[in-house]
Amino acid sequence: MKYLFFCLITITFLSCNSSSETTATNDKTGKGEQLFTTNCSTCHKPDEDFVGPALKGAQSRWTNKTLLYQFVKNPDSVIQKDPYASSLLQKYSSKMTSFPNLSNDEIDDILAYCNQ
């Protein structure tokens, strides 16, 4: 009887713990979806090129995450100093709109949504 009670408590604890992690992930990607729709969907799709590149895997294409954040907030400043940013302008023939209002956490939320 004690063993059965212990198993029941363990299962209950584990299911509650994993549920909260799933909820946190869903909240992050839900916020990311909203931010993507509001700020990015005019020019980007998560998993295919459009007016701009697909955002799925975008972070892995940058040598430096700080440059990625700077590019989203002010593309002109990064295009001048980063070959990858410059190549994006050449490939897509249009300059990305600046999003200085997005925080690094919000950019991470957008990328998390696009990478799911």
PDB file of N, CA and C in Angstrom, residues 18-74:
ATOM      1  N   SER A  18       6.305  18.442 -15.674  1.00  0.00           N
ATOM      2  CA  SER A  18       6.454  18.523 -17.121  1.00  0.00           C
ATOM      3  C   SER A  18       5.376  19.390 -17.732  1.00  0.00           C
ATOM      4  N   SER A  19       4.213  19.431 -17.131  1.00  0.00           N
ATOM      5  CA  SER A  19       3.131  20.279 -17.629  1.00  0.00           C
ATOM      6  C   SER A  19       3.505  21.751 -17.534  1.00  0.00           C
ATOM      7  N   SER A  20       4.133  22.151 -16.444  1.00  0.00           N
ATOM      8  CA  SER A  20       4.512  23.558 -16.304  1.00  0.00           C
ATOM      9  C   SER A  20       5.596  23.931 -17.302  1.00  0.00           C
ATOM     10  N   GLU A  21       6.511  22.994 -17.608  1.00  0.00           N
ATOM     11  CA  GLU A  21       7.523  23.273 -18.617  1.00  0.00           C
ATOM     12  C   GLU A  21       6.885  23.421 -19.988  1.00  0.00           C
ATOM     13  N   THR A  22       5.922  22.563 -20.296  1.00  0.00           N
ATOM     14  CA  THR A  22       5.219  22.635 -21.572  1.00  0.00           C
ATOM     15  C   THR A  22       4.445  23.940 -21.666  1.00  0.00           C
ATOM     16  N   THR A  23       3.805  24.333 -20.583  1.00  0.00           N
ATOM     17  CA  THR A  23       3.060  25.594 -20.568  1.00  0.00           C
ATOM     18  C   THR A  23       3.991  26.772 -20.801  1.00  0.00           C
ATOM     19  N   ALA A  24       5.163  26.753 -20.173  1.00  0.00           N
ATOM     20  CA  ALA A  24       6.122  27.848 -20.368  1.00  0.00           C
ATOM     21  C   ALA A  24       6.576  27.906 -21.829  1.00  0.00           C
ATOM     22  N   THR A  25       6.831  26.741 -22.422  1.00  0.00           N
ATOM     23  CA  THR A  25       7.225  26.700 -23.832  1.00  0.00           C
ATOM     24  C   THR A  25       6.102  27.206 -24.714  1.00  0.00           C
ATOM     25  N   ASN A  26       4.866  26.766 -24.441  1.00  0.00           N
ATOM     26  CA  ASN A  26       3.720  27.209 -25.231  1.00  0.00           C
ATOM     27  C   ASN A  26       3.496  28.705 -25.093  1.00  0.00           C
ATOM     28  N   ASP A  27       3.687  29.255 -23.885  1.00  0.00           N
ATOM     29  CA  ASP A  27       3.548  30.695 -23.682  1.00  0.00           C
ATOM     30  C   ASP A  27       4.587  31.449 -24.514  1.00  0.00           C
ATOM     31  N   LYS A  28       5.821  30.941 -24.515  1.00  0.00           N
ATOM     32  CA  LYS A  28       6.903  31.600 -25.252  1.00  0.00           C
ATOM     33  C   LYS A  28       6.629  31.562 -26.754  1.00  0.00           C
ATOM     34  N   THR A  29       6.237  30.395 -27.284  1.00  0.00           N
ATOM     35  CA  THR A  29       5.979  30.321 -28.718  1.00  0.00           C
ATOM     36  C   THR A  29       4.693  31.042 -29.086  1.00  0.00           C
ATOM     37  N   GLY A  30       3.711  31.086 -28.178  1.00  0.00           N
ATOM     38  CA  GLY A  30       2.489  31.849 -28.434  1.00  0.00           C
ATOM     39  C   GLY A  30       2.783  33.331 -28.534  1.00  0.00           C
ATOM     40  N   LYS A  31       3.607  33.825 -27.624  1.00  0.00           N
ATOM     41  CA  LYS A  31       4.025  35.230 -27.681  1.00  0.00           C
ATOM     42  C   LYS A  31       4.852  35.475 -28.938  1.00  0.00           C
ATOM     43  N   GLY A  32       5.712  34.516 -29.267  1.00  0.00           N
ATOM     44  CA  GLY A  32       6.530  34.632 -30.473  1.00  0.00           C
ATOM     45  C   GLY A  32       5.685  34.673 -31.731  1.00  0.00           C
ATOM     46  N   GLU A  33       4.624  33.870 -31.759  1.00  0.00           N
ATOM     47  CA  GLU A  33       3.724  33.875 -32.922  1.00  0.00           C
ATOM     48  C   GLU A  33       3.056  35.229 -33.075  1.00  0.00           C
ATOM     49  N   GLN A  34       2.591  35.785 -31.972  1.00  0.00           N
ATOM     50  CA  GLN A  34       1.945  37.097 -32.014  1.00  0.00           C
ATOM     51  C   GLN A  34       2.940  38.167 -32.487  1.00  0.00           C
ATOM     52  N   LEU A  35       4.147  38.141 -31.950  1.00  0.00           N
ATOM     53  CA  LEU A  35       5.167  39.112 -32.349  1.00  0.00           C
ATOM     54  C   LEU A  35       5.548  38.934 -33.823  1.00  0.00           C
ATOM     55  N   PHE A  36       5.669  37.672 -34.258  1.00  0.00           N
ATOM     56  CA  PHE A  36       5.991  37.387 -35.656  1.00  0.00           C
ATOM     57  C   PHE A  36       4.911  37.943 -36.573  1.00  0.00           C
ATOM     58  N   THR A  37       3.651  37.661 -36.238  1.00  0.00           N
ATOM     59  CA  THR A  37       2.533  38.111 -37.071  1.00  0.00           C
ATOM     60  C   THR A  37       2.497  39.634 -37.159  1.00  0.00           C
ATOM     61  N   THR A  38       2.727  40.294 -36.044  1.00  0.00           N
ATOM     62  CA  THR A  38       2.671  41.751 -35.991  1.00  0.00           C
ATOM     63  C   THR A  38       3.847  42.421 -36.694  1.00  0.00           C
ATOM     64  N   ASN A  39       5.043  41.863 -36.526  1.00  0.00           N
ATOM     65  CA  ASN A  39       6.255  42.558 -36.974  1.00  0.00           C
ATOM     66  C   ASN A  39       6.949  41.960 -38.191  1.00  0.00           C
ATOM     67  N   CYS A  40       6.786  40.679 -38.439  1.00  0.00           N
ATOM     68  CA  CYS A  40       7.655  39.998 -39.406  1.00  0.00           C
ATOM     69  C   CYS A  40       6.939  39.398 -40.616  1.00  0.00           C
ATOM     70  N   SER A  41       5.679  39.040 -40.456  1.00  0.00           N
ATOM     71  CA  SER A  41       5.003  38.222 -41.471  1.00  0.00           C
ATOM     72  C   SER A  41       4.809  38.910 -42.817  1.00  0.00           C
ATOM     73  N   THR A  42       4.920  40.217 -42.869  1.00  0.00           N
ATOM     74  CA  THR A  42       4.811  40.914 -44.149  1.00  0.00           C
ATOM     75  C   THR A  42       5.945  40.520 -45.088  1.00  0.00           C
ATOM     76  N   CYS A  43       7.126  40.266 -44.535  1.00  0.00           N
ATOM     77  CA  CYS A  43       8.305  39.983 -45.355  1.00  0.00           C
ATOM     78  C   CYS A  43       8.907  38.594 -45.144  1.00  0.00           C
ATOM     79  N   HIS A  44       8.534  37.922 -44.055  1.00  0.00           N
ATOM     80  CA  HIS A  44       9.152  36.639 -43.724  1.00  0.00           C
ATOM     81  C   HIS A  44       8.102  35.559 -43.518  1.00  0.00           C
ATOM     82  N   LYS A  45       8.529  34.330 -43.769  1.00  0.00           N
ATOM     83  CA  LYS A  45       7.782  33.136 -43.396  1.00  0.00           C
ATOM     84  C   LYS A  45       8.711  32.322 -42.511  1.00  0.00           C
ATOM     85  N   PRO A  46       8.146  31.550 -41.591  1.00  0.00           N
ATOM     86  CA  PRO A  46       9.041  30.789 -40.712  1.00  0.00           C
ATOM     87  C   PRO A  46       9.962  29.823 -41.449  1.00  0.00           C
ATOM     88  N   ASP A  47       9.431  29.103 -42.444  1.00  0.00           N
ATOM     89  CA  ASP A  47      10.223  28.009 -42.997  1.00  0.00           C
ATOM     90  C   ASP A  47      10.473  28.068 -44.507  1.00  0.00           C
ATOM     91  N   GLU A  48      10.268  29.226 -45.096  1.00  0.00           N
ATOM     92  CA  GLU A  48      10.632  29.376 -46.513  1.00  0.00           C
ATOM     93  C   GLU A  48      10.952  30.832 -46.818  1.00  0.00           C
ATOM     94  N   ASP A  49      11.808  31.012 -47.802  1.00  0.00           N
ATOM     95  CA  ASP A  49      12.158  32.369 -48.218  1.00  0.00           C
ATOM     96  C   ASP A  49      10.929  33.058 -48.807  1.00  0.00           C
ATOM     97  N   PHE A  50      10.882  34.353 -48.634  1.00  0.00           N
ATOM     98  CA  PHE A  50       9.760  35.160 -49.109  1.00  0.00           C
ATOM     99  C   PHE A  50      10.373  36.463 -49.597  1.00  0.00           C
ATOM    100  N   VAL A  51       9.913  37.594 -49.150  1.00  0.00           N
ATOM    101  CA  VAL A  51      10.565  38.871 -49.457  1.00  0.00           C
ATOM    102  C   VAL A  51      11.945  38.889 -48.792  1.00  0.00           C
ATOM    103  N   GLY A  52      12.016  38.294 -47.612  1.00  0.00           N
ATOM    104  CA  GLY A  52      13.261  38.106 -46.876  1.00  0.00           C
ATOM    105  C   GLY A  52      13.452  36.628 -46.595  1.00  0.00           C
ATOM    106  N   PRO A  53      14.556  36.276 -45.955  1.00  0.00           N
ATOM    107  CA  PRO A  53      14.849  34.860 -45.719  1.00  0.00           C
ATOM    108  C   PRO A  53      13.900  34.217 -44.703  1.00  0.00           C
ATOM    109  N   ALA A  54      13.785  32.894 -44.787  1.00  0.00           N
ATOM    110  CA  ALA A  54      13.053  32.135 -43.773  1.00  0.00           C
ATOM    111  C   ALA A  54      13.718  32.391 -42.423  1.00  0.00           C
ATOM    112  N   LEU A  55      12.908  32.491 -41.383  1.00  0.00           N
ATOM    113  CA  LEU A  55      13.487  32.769 -40.075  1.00  0.00           C
ATOM    114  C   LEU A  55      13.842  31.505 -39.301  1.00  0.00           C
ATOM    115  N   LYS A  56      13.344  30.353 -39.743  1.00  0.00           N
ATOM    116  CA  LYS A  56      13.723  29.107 -39.094  1.00  0.00           C
ATOM    117  C   LYS A  56      15.223  28.906 -39.280  1.00  0.00           C
ATOM    118  N   GLY A  57      15.929  28.717 -38.183  1.00  0.00           N
ATOM    119  CA  GLY A  57      17.373  28.525 -38.237  1.00  0.00           C
ATOM    120  C   GLY A  57      18.173  29.790 -38.425  1.00  0.00           C
ATOM    121  N   ALA A  58      17.520  30.931 -38.363  1.00  0.00           N
ATOM    122  CA  ALA A  58      18.227  32.202 -38.607  1.00  0.00           C
ATOM    123  C   ALA A  58      19.393  32.403 -37.648  1.00  0.00           C
ATOM    124  N   GLN A  59      19.199  32.060 -36.404  1.00  0.00           N
ATOM    125  CA  GLN A  59      20.260  32.289 -35.421  1.00  0.00           C
ATOM    126  C   GLN A  59      21.526  31.522 -35.781  1.00  0.00           C
ATOM    127  N   SER A  60      21.391  30.342 -36.341  1.00  0.00           N
ATOM    128  CA  SER A  60      22.567  29.544 -36.685  1.00  0.00           C
ATOM    129  C   SER A  60      23.331  30.118 -37.882  1.00  0.00           C
ATOM    130  N   ARG A  61      22.700  30.994 -38.639  1.00  0.00           N
ATOM    131  CA  ARG A  61      23.373  31.592 -39.798  1.00  0.00           C
ATOM    132  C   ARG A  61      24.183  32.833 -39.437  1.00  0.00           C
ATOM    133  N   TRP A  62      24.038  33.294 -38.223  1.00  0.00           N
ATOM    134  CA  TRP A  62      24.791  34.458 -37.753  1.00  0.00           C
ATOM    135  C   TRP A  62      25.983  33.990 -36.942  1.00  0.00           C
ATOM    136  N   THR A  63      27.114  34.654 -37.095  1.00  0.00           N
ATOM    137  CA  THR A  63      28.304  34.285 -36.326  1.00  0.00           C
ATOM    138  C   THR A  63      28.211  34.764 -34.885  1.00  0.00           C
ATOM    139  N   ASN A  64      27.312  35.685 -34.631  1.00  0.00           N
ATOM    140  CA  ASN A  64      27.250  36.332 -33.328  1.00  0.00           C
ATOM    141  C   ASN A  64      25.797  36.722 -33.047  1.00  0.00           C
ATOM    142  N   LYS A  65      25.258  36.246 -31.936  1.00  0.00           N
ATOM    143  CA  LYS A  65      23.864  36.543 -31.604  1.00  0.00           C
ATOM    144  C   LYS A  65      23.652  38.041 -31.359  1.00  0.00           C
ATOM    145  N   THR A  66      24.655  38.712 -30.842  1.00  0.00           N
ATOM    146  CA  THR A  66      24.548  40.155 -30.615  1.00  0.00           C
ATOM    147  C   THR A  66      24.358  40.890 -31.937  1.00  0.00           C
ATOM    148  N   LEU A  67      25.061  40.447 -32.975  1.00  0.00           N
ATOM    149  CA  LEU A  67      24.885  41.062 -34.297  1.00  0.00           C
ATOM    150  C   LEU A  67      23.469  40.825 -34.828  1.00  0.00           C
ATOM    151  N   LEU A  68      22.930  39.654 -34.572  1.00  0.00           N
ATOM    152  CA  LEU A  68      21.558  39.365 -34.986  1.00  0.00           C
ATOM    153  C   LEU A  68      20.587  40.332 -34.319  1.00  0.00           C
ATOM    154  N   TYR A  69      20.723  40.512 -33.017  1.00  0.00           N
ATOM    155  CA  TYR A  69      19.863  41.473 -32.304  1.00  0.00           C
ATOM    156  C   TYR A  69      20.024  42.881 -32.881  1.00  0.00           C
ATOM    157  N   GLN A  70      21.271  43.290 -33.091  1.00  0.00           N
ATOM    158  CA  GLN A  70      21.531  44.626 -33.637  1.00  0.00           C
ATOM    159  C   GLN A  70      20.927  44.771 -35.031  1.00  0.00           C
ATOM    160  N   PHE A  71      21.018  43.715 -35.835  1.00  0.00           N
ATOM    161  CA  PHE A  71      20.478  43.752 -37.190  1.00  0.00           C
ATOM    162  C   PHE A  71      18.967  43.956 -37.170  1.00  0.00           C
ATOM    163  N   VAL A  72      18.276  43.245 -36.299  1.00  0.00           N
ATOM    164  CA  VAL A  72      16.816  43.396 -36.215  1.00  0.00           C
ATOM    165  C   VAL A  72      16.456  44.812 -35.795  1.00  0.00           C
ATOM    166  N   LYS A  73      17.207  45.357 -34.869  1.00  0.00           N
ATOM    167  CA  LYS A  73      16.905  46.687 -34.342  1.00  0.00           C
ATOM    168  C   LYS A  73      17.355  47.825 -35.254  1.00  0.00           C
ATOM    169  N   ASN A  74      18.467  47.621 -35.985  1.00  0.00           N
ATOM    170  CA  ASN A  74      19.001  48.665 -36.855  1.00  0.00           C
ATOM    171  C   ASN A  74      19.853  48.024 -37.960  1.00  0.00           C
TER     172      ASN A  74
END
